[in-house]
Amino acid sequence: EAGVTQFPSHSVIEKGQTVTLRCDPISGHDNLYWYRRVMGKEIKFLLHFVKESKQDESGMPNNRFLAERTGGTYSTLKVQPAELEDSGVYFCASSTEASYNSPLHFGNGTRLTVT
Amino acid sequence: DAKTTQPNSMESNEEEPVHLPCNHSTISGTDYIHWYRQLPSQGPEYVIHGLTSNVNNRMASLAIAEDRKSSTLILHRATLRDAAVYYCIPRGTGNQFYFGTGTSLTVIP
């Protein structure tokens, strides 16, 4: 089966611009997660979708970040306007179930550089 | 969520077994212990998980202490492709994974 795919793999934008990251989960996976690693820090949770609904968005850093999953398939994460501290790698993951017995499948991430 | 303690780094010779330890003394009774690894320039990759009993799969074995306060990931024959950062993650009823800093494994040819 195809894995989790993320687009683009790299993005370089200027401070103040807008960027949209896309994630295509594994087909049939209702649960979709966004994580990120900013420079020198640990990988941190951002939010969790179950189908098209946001189950937990407690990790979203501020209102410059907007995640959507229309139709319950692919998801987008928009950063508007981008700030320097948003630079990092953004990972998407999906799973069949949200239970703690279900492994997550991660994409290879989008490396975002804000200059 | 339970906090974990892992060595910052470990080394292993190629084709030898590797035992990666993890302490999770505050784990709750329903937390599964997940292990993931991250190879350079890739996303985290699932390795194995378990609750109480030792677990084996094609990638590794997971040995869980009887009191569940620690676990050990065992790579039976390390290869150069196993060089990665390994994360031990107790996963409870919340849906967030707390990755911590992990153990950076170096495999020496």
PDB file of C-alpha atoms in Angstrom:
ATOM      1  CA  GLU A   1       0.000   0.000   0.000  1.00  0.00           C
ATOM      2  CA  ALA A   2       1.121   3.557  -0.591  1.00  0.00           C
ATOM      3  CA  GLY A   3       2.413   5.280   2.496  1.00  0.00           C
ATOM      4  CA  VAL A   4       1.671   8.718   3.862  1.00  0.00           C
ATOM      5  CA  THR A   5       2.752  11.322   1.348  1.00  0.00           C
ATOM      6  CA  GLN A   6       3.486  14.959   2.000  1.00  0.00           C
ATOM      7  CA  PHE A   7       3.875  17.887  -0.366  1.00  0.00           C
ATOM      8  CA  PRO A   8       6.070  19.747  -0.851  1.00  0.00           C
ATOM      9  CA  SER A   9       9.147  18.089   0.568  1.00  0.00           C
ATOM     10  CA  HIS A  10      10.814  21.474   0.994  1.00  0.00           C
ATOM     11  CA  SER A  11       9.485  25.025   1.083  1.00  0.00           C
ATOM     12  CA  VAL A  12      11.398  28.253   1.474  1.00  0.00           C
ATOM     13  CA  ILE A  13       9.342  31.384   2.043  1.00  0.00           C
ATOM     14  CA  GLU A  14       9.853  34.853   3.390  1.00  0.00           C
ATOM     15  CA  LYS A  15       8.553  36.032   6.696  1.00  0.00           C
ATOM     16  CA  GLY A  16       4.991  37.248   6.327  1.00  0.00           C
ATOM     17  CA  GLN A  17       4.141  34.989   3.409  1.00  0.00           C
ATOM     18  CA  THR A  18       1.666  32.151   3.423  1.00  0.00           C
ATOM     19  CA  VAL A  19       2.466  28.482   2.970  1.00  0.00           C
ATOM     20  CA  THR A  20       0.178  25.498   2.652  1.00  0.00           C
ATOM     21  CA  LEU A  21       1.398  22.001   3.392  1.00  0.00           C
ATOM     22  CA  ARG A  22      -0.484  18.973   2.198  1.00  0.00           C
ATOM     23  CA  CYS A  23      -0.743  15.462   3.562  1.00  0.00           C
ATOM     24  CA  ASP A  24      -2.278  12.430   1.900  1.00  0.00           C
ATOM     25  CA  PRO A  25      -2.817   9.687   4.478  1.00  0.00           C
ATOM     26  CA  ILE A  26      -2.901   5.985   3.783  1.00  0.00           C
ATOM     27  CA  SER A  27      -6.187   5.146   2.097  1.00  0.00           C
ATOM     28  CA  GLY A  28      -8.826   4.156   4.610  1.00  0.00           C
ATOM     29  CA  HIS A  29      -7.098   5.710   7.582  1.00  0.00           C
ATOM     30  CA  ASP A  30      -9.642   7.853   9.395  1.00  0.00           C
ATOM     31  CA  ASN A  31      -7.124   9.264  11.858  1.00  0.00           C
ATOM     32  CA  LEU A  32      -4.710  11.909  10.689  1.00  0.00           C
ATOM     33  CA  TYR A  33      -2.139  13.744  12.806  1.00  0.00           C
ATOM     34  CA  TRP A  34       0.200  16.671  12.335  1.00  0.00           C
ATOM     35  CA  TYR A  35       3.480  16.929  14.220  1.00  0.00           C
ATOM     36  CA  ARG A  36       6.443  19.223  13.852  1.00  0.00           C
ATOM     37  CA  ARG A  37      10.039  19.542  14.906  1.00  0.00           C
ATOM     38  CA  VAL A  38      11.384  23.066  15.151  1.00  0.00           C
ATOM     39  CA  MET A  39      15.098  23.669  15.280  1.00  0.00           C
ATOM     40  CA  GLY A  40      16.806  21.851  18.131  1.00  0.00           C
ATOM     41  CA  LYS A  41      13.574  20.745  19.741  1.00  0.00           C
ATOM     42  CA  GLU A  42      11.678  17.509  20.096  1.00  0.00           C
ATOM     43  CA  ILE A  43       8.965  16.343  17.734  1.00  0.00           C
ATOM     44  CA  LYS A  44       5.744  17.862  19.040  1.00  0.00           C
ATOM     45  CA  PHE A  45       2.086  17.073  18.431  1.00  0.00           C
ATOM     46  CA  LEU A  46      -0.001  19.719  16.662  1.00  0.00           C
ATOM     47  CA  LEU A  47      -3.429  18.213  16.075  1.00  0.00           C
ATOM     48  CA  HIS A  48      -5.500  15.137  15.355  1.00  0.00           C
ATOM     49  CA  PHE A  49      -8.348  14.605  12.902  1.00  0.00           C
ATOM     50  CA  VAL A  50     -10.870  11.834  12.937  1.00  0.00           C
ATOM     51  CA  LYS A  51     -12.221  11.866   9.406  1.00  0.00           C
ATOM     52  CA  GLU A  52     -12.995  15.544   8.784  1.00  0.00           C
ATOM     53  CA  SER A  53     -13.411  16.508  12.437  1.00  0.00           C
ATOM     54  CA  LYS A  54     -10.724  17.989  14.641  1.00  0.00           C
ATOM     55  CA  GLN A  55     -10.438  15.670  17.618  1.00  0.00           C
ATOM     56  CA  ASP A  56      -7.630  17.455  19.412  1.00  0.00           C
ATOM     57  CA  GLU A  57      -5.936  20.673  18.351  1.00  0.00           C
ATOM     58  CA  SER A  58      -4.303  21.441  21.666  1.00  0.00           C
ATOM     59  CA  GLY A  59      -0.832  21.448  20.142  1.00  0.00           C
ATOM     60  CA  MET A  60      -1.482  24.178  17.571  1.00  0.00           C
ATOM     61  CA  PRO A  61       0.886  27.003  18.550  1.00  0.00           C
ATOM     62  CA  ASN A  62      -1.317  29.974  17.630  1.00  0.00           C
ATOM     63  CA  ASN A  63      -4.023  31.188  15.281  1.00  0.00           C
ATOM     64  CA  ARG A  64      -1.586  31.646  12.418  1.00  0.00           C
ATOM     65  CA  PHE A  65      -1.906  27.902  11.882  1.00  0.00           C
ATOM     66  CA  LEU A  66      -5.020  26.485  10.242  1.00  0.00           C
ATOM     67  CA  ALA A  67      -5.533  22.799   9.503  1.00  0.00           C
ATOM     68  CA  GLU A  68      -8.309  21.382   7.390  1.00  0.00           C
ATOM     69  CA  ARG A  69      -9.400  17.984   6.228  1.00  0.00           C
ATOM     70  CA  THR A  70     -12.355  18.507   3.960  1.00  0.00           C
ATOM     71  CA  GLY A  71     -14.041  15.264   2.989  1.00  0.00           C
ATOM     72  CA  GLY A  72     -11.985  13.309   5.441  1.00  0.00           C
ATOM     73  CA  THR A  73      -9.258  12.433   2.967  1.00  0.00           C
ATOM     74  CA  TYR A  74      -6.200  14.638   2.514  1.00  0.00           C
ATOM     75  CA  SER A  75      -5.343  17.401   4.931  1.00  0.00           C
ATOM     76  CA  THR A  76      -3.745  20.816   4.585  1.00  0.00           C
ATOM     77  CA  LEU A  77      -1.882  22.879   7.123  1.00  0.00           C
ATOM     78  CA  LYS A  78      -1.685  26.569   6.345  1.00  0.00           C
ATOM     79  CA  VAL A  79       0.635  28.990   8.048  1.00  0.00           C
ATOM     80  CA  GLN A  80      -0.384  32.621   7.556  1.00  0.00           C
ATOM     81  CA  PRO A  81       1.596  34.779   8.015  1.00  0.00           C
ATOM     82  CA  ALA A  82       4.722  32.734   8.498  1.00  0.00           C
ATOM     83  CA  GLU A  83       7.252  33.787  11.134  1.00  0.00           C
ATOM     84  CA  LEU A  84      10.905  32.833  11.497  1.00  0.00           C
ATOM     85  CA  GLU A  85      10.171  30.527  14.432  1.00  0.00           C
ATOM     86  CA  ASP A  86       7.886  28.426  12.243  1.00  0.00           C
ATOM     87  CA  SER A  87      10.900  26.969  10.466  1.00  0.00           C
ATOM     88  CA  GLY A  88      11.210  23.248  10.992  1.00  0.00           C
ATOM     89  CA  VAL A  89      10.003  19.926   9.696  1.00  0.00           C
ATOM     90  CA  TYR A  90       6.281  19.237   9.636  1.00  0.00           C
ATOM     91  CA  PHE A  91       5.241  15.597   9.766  1.00  0.00           C
ATOM     92  CA  CYS A  92       1.906  14.047   8.999  1.00  0.00           C
ATOM     93  CA  ALA A  93       0.840  10.632  10.248  1.00  0.00           C
ATOM     94  CA  SER A  94      -2.202   8.437   9.889  1.00  0.00           C
ATOM     95  CA  SER A  95      -3.657   5.390  11.580  1.00  0.00           C
ATOM     96  CA  THR A  96      -6.652   3.131  11.284  1.00  0.00           C
ATOM     97  CA  GLU A  97      -7.716   3.666  14.863  1.00  0.00           C
ATOM     98  CA  ALA A  98      -7.093   6.299  17.473  1.00  0.00           C
ATOM     99  CA  SER A  99      -6.543   3.770  20.207  1.00  0.00           C
ATOM    100  CA  TYR A 100      -3.266   3.395  22.006  1.00  0.00           C
ATOM    101  CA  ASN A 101      -2.833  -0.029  20.434  1.00  0.00           C
ATOM    102  CA  SER A 102      -2.636   1.393  16.943  1.00  0.00           C
ATOM    103  CA  PRO A 103       0.689   2.371  15.369  1.00  0.00           C
ATOM    104  CA  LEU A 104       1.082   5.612  13.487  1.00  0.00           C
ATOM    105  CA  HIS A 105       2.427   5.747   9.944  1.00  0.00           C
ATOM    106  CA  PHE A 106       4.417   8.880   9.246  1.00  0.00           C
ATOM    107  CA  GLY A 107       5.266  10.683   6.065  1.00  0.00           C
ATOM    108  CA  ASN A 108       8.759  11.987   5.391  1.00  0.00           C
ATOM    109  CA  GLY A 109       7.801  15.502   6.287  1.00  0.00           C
ATOM    110  CA  THR A 110       7.887  18.958   4.764  1.00  0.00           C
ATOM    111  CA  ARG A 111      10.944  21.018   5.633  1.00  0.00           C
ATOM    112  CA  LEU A 112       9.813  24.628   5.983  1.00  0.00           C
ATOM    113  CA  THR A 113      12.338  27.437   6.016  1.00  0.00           C
ATOM    114  CA  VAL A 114      11.147  30.944   6.767  1.00  0.00           C
ATOM    115  CA  THR A 115      13.696  33.644   5.921  1.00  0.00           C
TER     116      THR A 115
ATOM    117  CA  ASP B   1       1.506  10.938  30.006  1.00  0.00           C
ATOM    118  CA  ALA B   2       4.458   8.930  31.232  1.00  0.00           C
ATOM    119  CA  LYS B   3       7.925  10.470  30.945  1.00  0.00           C
ATOM    120  CA  THR B   4      10.770   8.440  29.554  1.00  0.00           C
ATOM    121  CA  THR B   5      14.508   8.278  30.072  1.00  0.00           C
ATOM    122  CA  GLN B   6      16.747   6.964  27.326  1.00  0.00           C
ATOM    123  CA  PRO B   7      20.512   7.167  26.792  1.00  0.00           C
ATOM    124  CA  ASN B   8      21.372  10.030  24.461  1.00  0.00           C
ATOM    125  CA  SER B   9      23.537   7.814  22.302  1.00  0.00           C
ATOM    126  CA  MET B  10      24.752   4.261  21.847  1.00  0.00           C
ATOM    127  CA  GLU B  11      27.139   2.470  19.544  1.00  0.00           C
ATOM    128  CA  SER B  12      27.075  -1.028  18.186  1.00  0.00           C
ATOM    129  CA  ASN B  13      29.234  -3.058  15.884  1.00  0.00           C
ATOM    130  CA  GLU B  14      27.621  -4.239  12.708  1.00  0.00           C
ATOM    131  CA  GLU B  15      25.982  -7.668  12.903  1.00  0.00           C
ATOM    132  CA  GLU B  16      25.996  -7.669  16.686  1.00  0.00           C
ATOM    133  CA  PRO B  17      22.882  -7.431  18.874  1.00  0.00           C
ATOM    134  CA  VAL B  18      21.858  -4.072  20.296  1.00  0.00           C
ATOM    135  CA  HIS B  19      19.860  -3.531  23.456  1.00  0.00           C
ATOM    136  CA  LEU B  20      18.283  -0.083  23.684  1.00  0.00           C
ATOM    137  CA  PRO B  21      16.926   0.636  27.170  1.00  0.00           C
ATOM    138  CA  CYS B  22      14.085   2.900  28.219  1.00  0.00           C
ATOM    139  CA  ASN B  23      12.844   3.812  31.673  1.00  0.00           C
ATOM    140  CA  HIS B  24       9.195   4.800  32.004  1.00  0.00           C
ATOM    141  CA  SER B  25       8.596   4.535  35.728  1.00  0.00           C
ATOM    142  CA  THR B  26       5.423   6.667  35.683  1.00  0.00           C
ATOM    143  CA  ILE B  27       3.670   4.555  33.087  1.00  0.00           C
ATOM    144  CA  SER B  28       0.011   3.795  33.728  1.00  0.00           C
ATOM    145  CA  GLY B  29      -1.490   0.335  33.594  1.00  0.00           C
ATOM    146  CA  THR B  30      -3.153   0.872  30.237  1.00  0.00           C
ATOM    147  CA  ASP B  31      -0.275   2.561  28.407  1.00  0.00           C
ATOM    148  CA  TYR B  32       1.164   0.607  25.539  1.00  0.00           C
ATOM    149  CA  ILE B  33       4.897   0.987  25.007  1.00  0.00           C
ATOM    150  CA  HIS B  34       5.650   2.020  21.453  1.00  0.00           C
ATOM    151  CA  TRP B  35       9.053   2.239  19.799  1.00  0.00           C
ATOM    152  CA  TYR B  36       9.712   4.324  16.736  1.00  0.00           C
ATOM    153  CA  ARG B  37      12.887   5.200  14.930  1.00  0.00           C
ATOM    154  CA  GLN B  38      13.845   8.050  12.683  1.00  0.00           C
ATOM    155  CA  LEU B  39      16.420   7.633   9.978  1.00  0.00           C
ATOM    156  CA  PRO B  40      18.139  10.729   8.612  1.00  0.00           C
ATOM    157  CA  SER B  41      15.855  12.885   6.468  1.00  0.00           C
ATOM    158  CA  GLN B  42      12.870  10.593   6.997  1.00  0.00           C
ATOM    159  CA  GLY B  43       9.782  10.611   9.141  1.00  0.00           C
ATOM    160  CA  PRO B  44       9.468   8.473  12.262  1.00  0.00           C
ATOM    161  CA  GLU B  45       9.010   4.796  11.487  1.00  0.00           C
ATOM    162  CA  TYR B  46       7.055   2.359  13.623  1.00  0.00           C
ATOM    163  CA  VAL B  47       9.185  -0.443  15.047  1.00  0.00           C
ATOM    164  CA  ILE B  48       7.187  -2.369  17.618  1.00  0.00           C
ATOM    165  CA  HIS B  49       4.804  -1.997  20.541  1.00  0.00           C
ATOM    166  CA  GLY B  50       3.524  -4.015  23.462  1.00  0.00           C
ATOM    167  CA  LEU B  51       1.644  -3.888  26.751  1.00  0.00           C
ATOM    168  CA  THR B  52       2.955  -6.534  29.124  1.00  0.00           C
ATOM    169  CA  SER B  53       4.334  -9.517  27.282  1.00  0.00           C
ATOM    170  CA  ASN B  54       7.484  -9.561  25.263  1.00  0.00           C
ATOM    171  CA  VAL B  55       6.849  -8.984  21.566  1.00  0.00           C
ATOM    172  CA  ASN B  56       8.680  -9.998  18.427  1.00  0.00           C
ATOM    173  CA  ASN B  57       8.336  -8.884  14.847  1.00  0.00           C
ATOM    174  CA  ARG B  58      10.508  -8.919  11.755  1.00  0.00           C
ATOM    175  CA  MET B  59      12.297  -5.751  12.797  1.00  0.00           C
ATOM    176  CA  ALA B  60      12.992  -6.227  16.474  1.00  0.00           C
ATOM    177  CA  SER B  61      12.020  -7.663  19.830  1.00  0.00           C
ATOM    178  CA  LEU B  62      10.590  -5.777  22.767  1.00  0.00           C
ATOM    179  CA  ALA B  63      11.313  -6.945  26.273  1.00  0.00           C
ATOM    180  CA  ILE B  64       9.060  -5.388  28.915  1.00  0.00           C
ATOM    181  CA  ALA B  65       9.972  -5.552  32.585  1.00  0.00           C
ATOM    182  CA  GLU B  66       7.526  -7.318  34.840  1.00  0.00           C
ATOM    183  CA  ASP B  67       6.728  -4.084  36.687  1.00  0.00           C
ATOM    184  CA  ARG B  68       6.459  -2.273  33.321  1.00  0.00           C
ATOM    185  CA  LYS B  69       8.697   0.535  34.539  1.00  0.00           C
ATOM    186  CA  SER B  70      11.254  -0.178  31.856  1.00  0.00           C
ATOM    187  CA  SER B  71      11.585  -1.848  28.503  1.00  0.00           C
ATOM    188  CA  THR B  72      14.355  -2.805  26.096  1.00  0.00           C
ATOM    189  CA  LEU B  73      14.279  -2.760  22.333  1.00  0.00           C
ATOM    190  CA  ILE B  74      16.443  -5.515  20.914  1.00  0.00           C
ATOM    191  CA  LEU B  75      17.871  -5.450  17.412  1.00  0.00           C
ATOM    192  CA  HIS B  76      19.205  -8.935  16.921  1.00  0.00           C
ATOM    193  CA  ARG B  77      21.813  -8.115  14.284  1.00  0.00           C
ATOM    194  CA  ALA B  78      22.542  -4.456  13.767  1.00  0.00           C
ATOM    195  CA  THR B  79      23.075  -3.315  10.201  1.00  0.00           C
ATOM    196  CA  LEU B  80      24.244   0.024   8.904  1.00  0.00           C
ATOM    197  CA  ARG B  81      20.638   0.764   7.937  1.00  0.00           C
ATOM    198  CA  ASP B  82      19.664   0.570  11.606  1.00  0.00           C
ATOM    199  CA  ALA B  83      21.574   3.747  12.394  1.00  0.00           C
ATOM    200  CA  ALA B  84      18.823   6.083  13.564  1.00  0.00           C
ATOM    201  CA  VAL B  85      17.312   7.843  16.547  1.00  0.00           C
ATOM    202  CA  TYR B  86      15.139   5.434  18.526  1.00  0.00           C
ATOM    203  CA  TYR B  87      12.202   6.713  20.547  1.00  0.00           C
ATOM    204  CA  CYS B  88      10.432   4.907  23.355  1.00  0.00           C
ATOM    205  CA  ILE B  89       6.879   6.275  23.717  1.00  0.00           C
ATOM    206  CA  PRO B  90       4.309   5.149  26.267  1.00  0.00           C
ATOM    207  CA  ARG B  91       0.970   5.746  24.670  1.00  0.00           C
ATOM    208  CA  GLY B  92      -2.078   6.165  26.817  1.00  0.00           C
ATOM    209  CA  THR B  93      -5.618   7.269  26.274  1.00  0.00           C
ATOM    210  CA  GLY B  94      -4.596  10.602  24.824  1.00  0.00           C
ATOM    211  CA  ASN B  95      -3.801  10.691  21.155  1.00  0.00           C
ATOM    212  CA  GLN B  96      -0.570  12.585  21.399  1.00  0.00           C
ATOM    213  CA  PHE B  97       2.786  10.887  21.085  1.00  0.00           C
ATOM    214  CA  TYR B  98       5.501  12.446  23.263  1.00  0.00           C
ATOM    215  CA  PHE B  99       8.714  11.737  21.443  1.00  0.00           C
ATOM    216  CA  GLY B 100      11.349  12.892  23.887  1.00  0.00           C
ATOM    217  CA  THR B 101      14.978  13.085  22.761  1.00  0.00           C
ATOM    218  CA  GLY B 102      15.469   9.403  21.967  1.00  0.00           C
ATOM    219  CA  THR B 103      18.675   7.404  21.616  1.00  0.00           C
ATOM    220  CA  SER B 104      20.932   8.027  18.662  1.00  0.00           C
ATOM    221  CA  LEU B 105      22.295   4.666  17.544  1.00  0.00           C
ATOM    222  CA  THR B 106      25.568   4.525  15.630  1.00  0.00           C
ATOM    223  CA  VAL B 107      26.427   1.270  13.882  1.00  0.00           C
ATOM    224  CA  ILE B 108      30.120   0.712  13.319  1.00  0.00           C
ATOM    225  CA  PRO B 109      31.110  -1.295  10.233  1.00  0.00           C
TER     226      PRO B 109
END
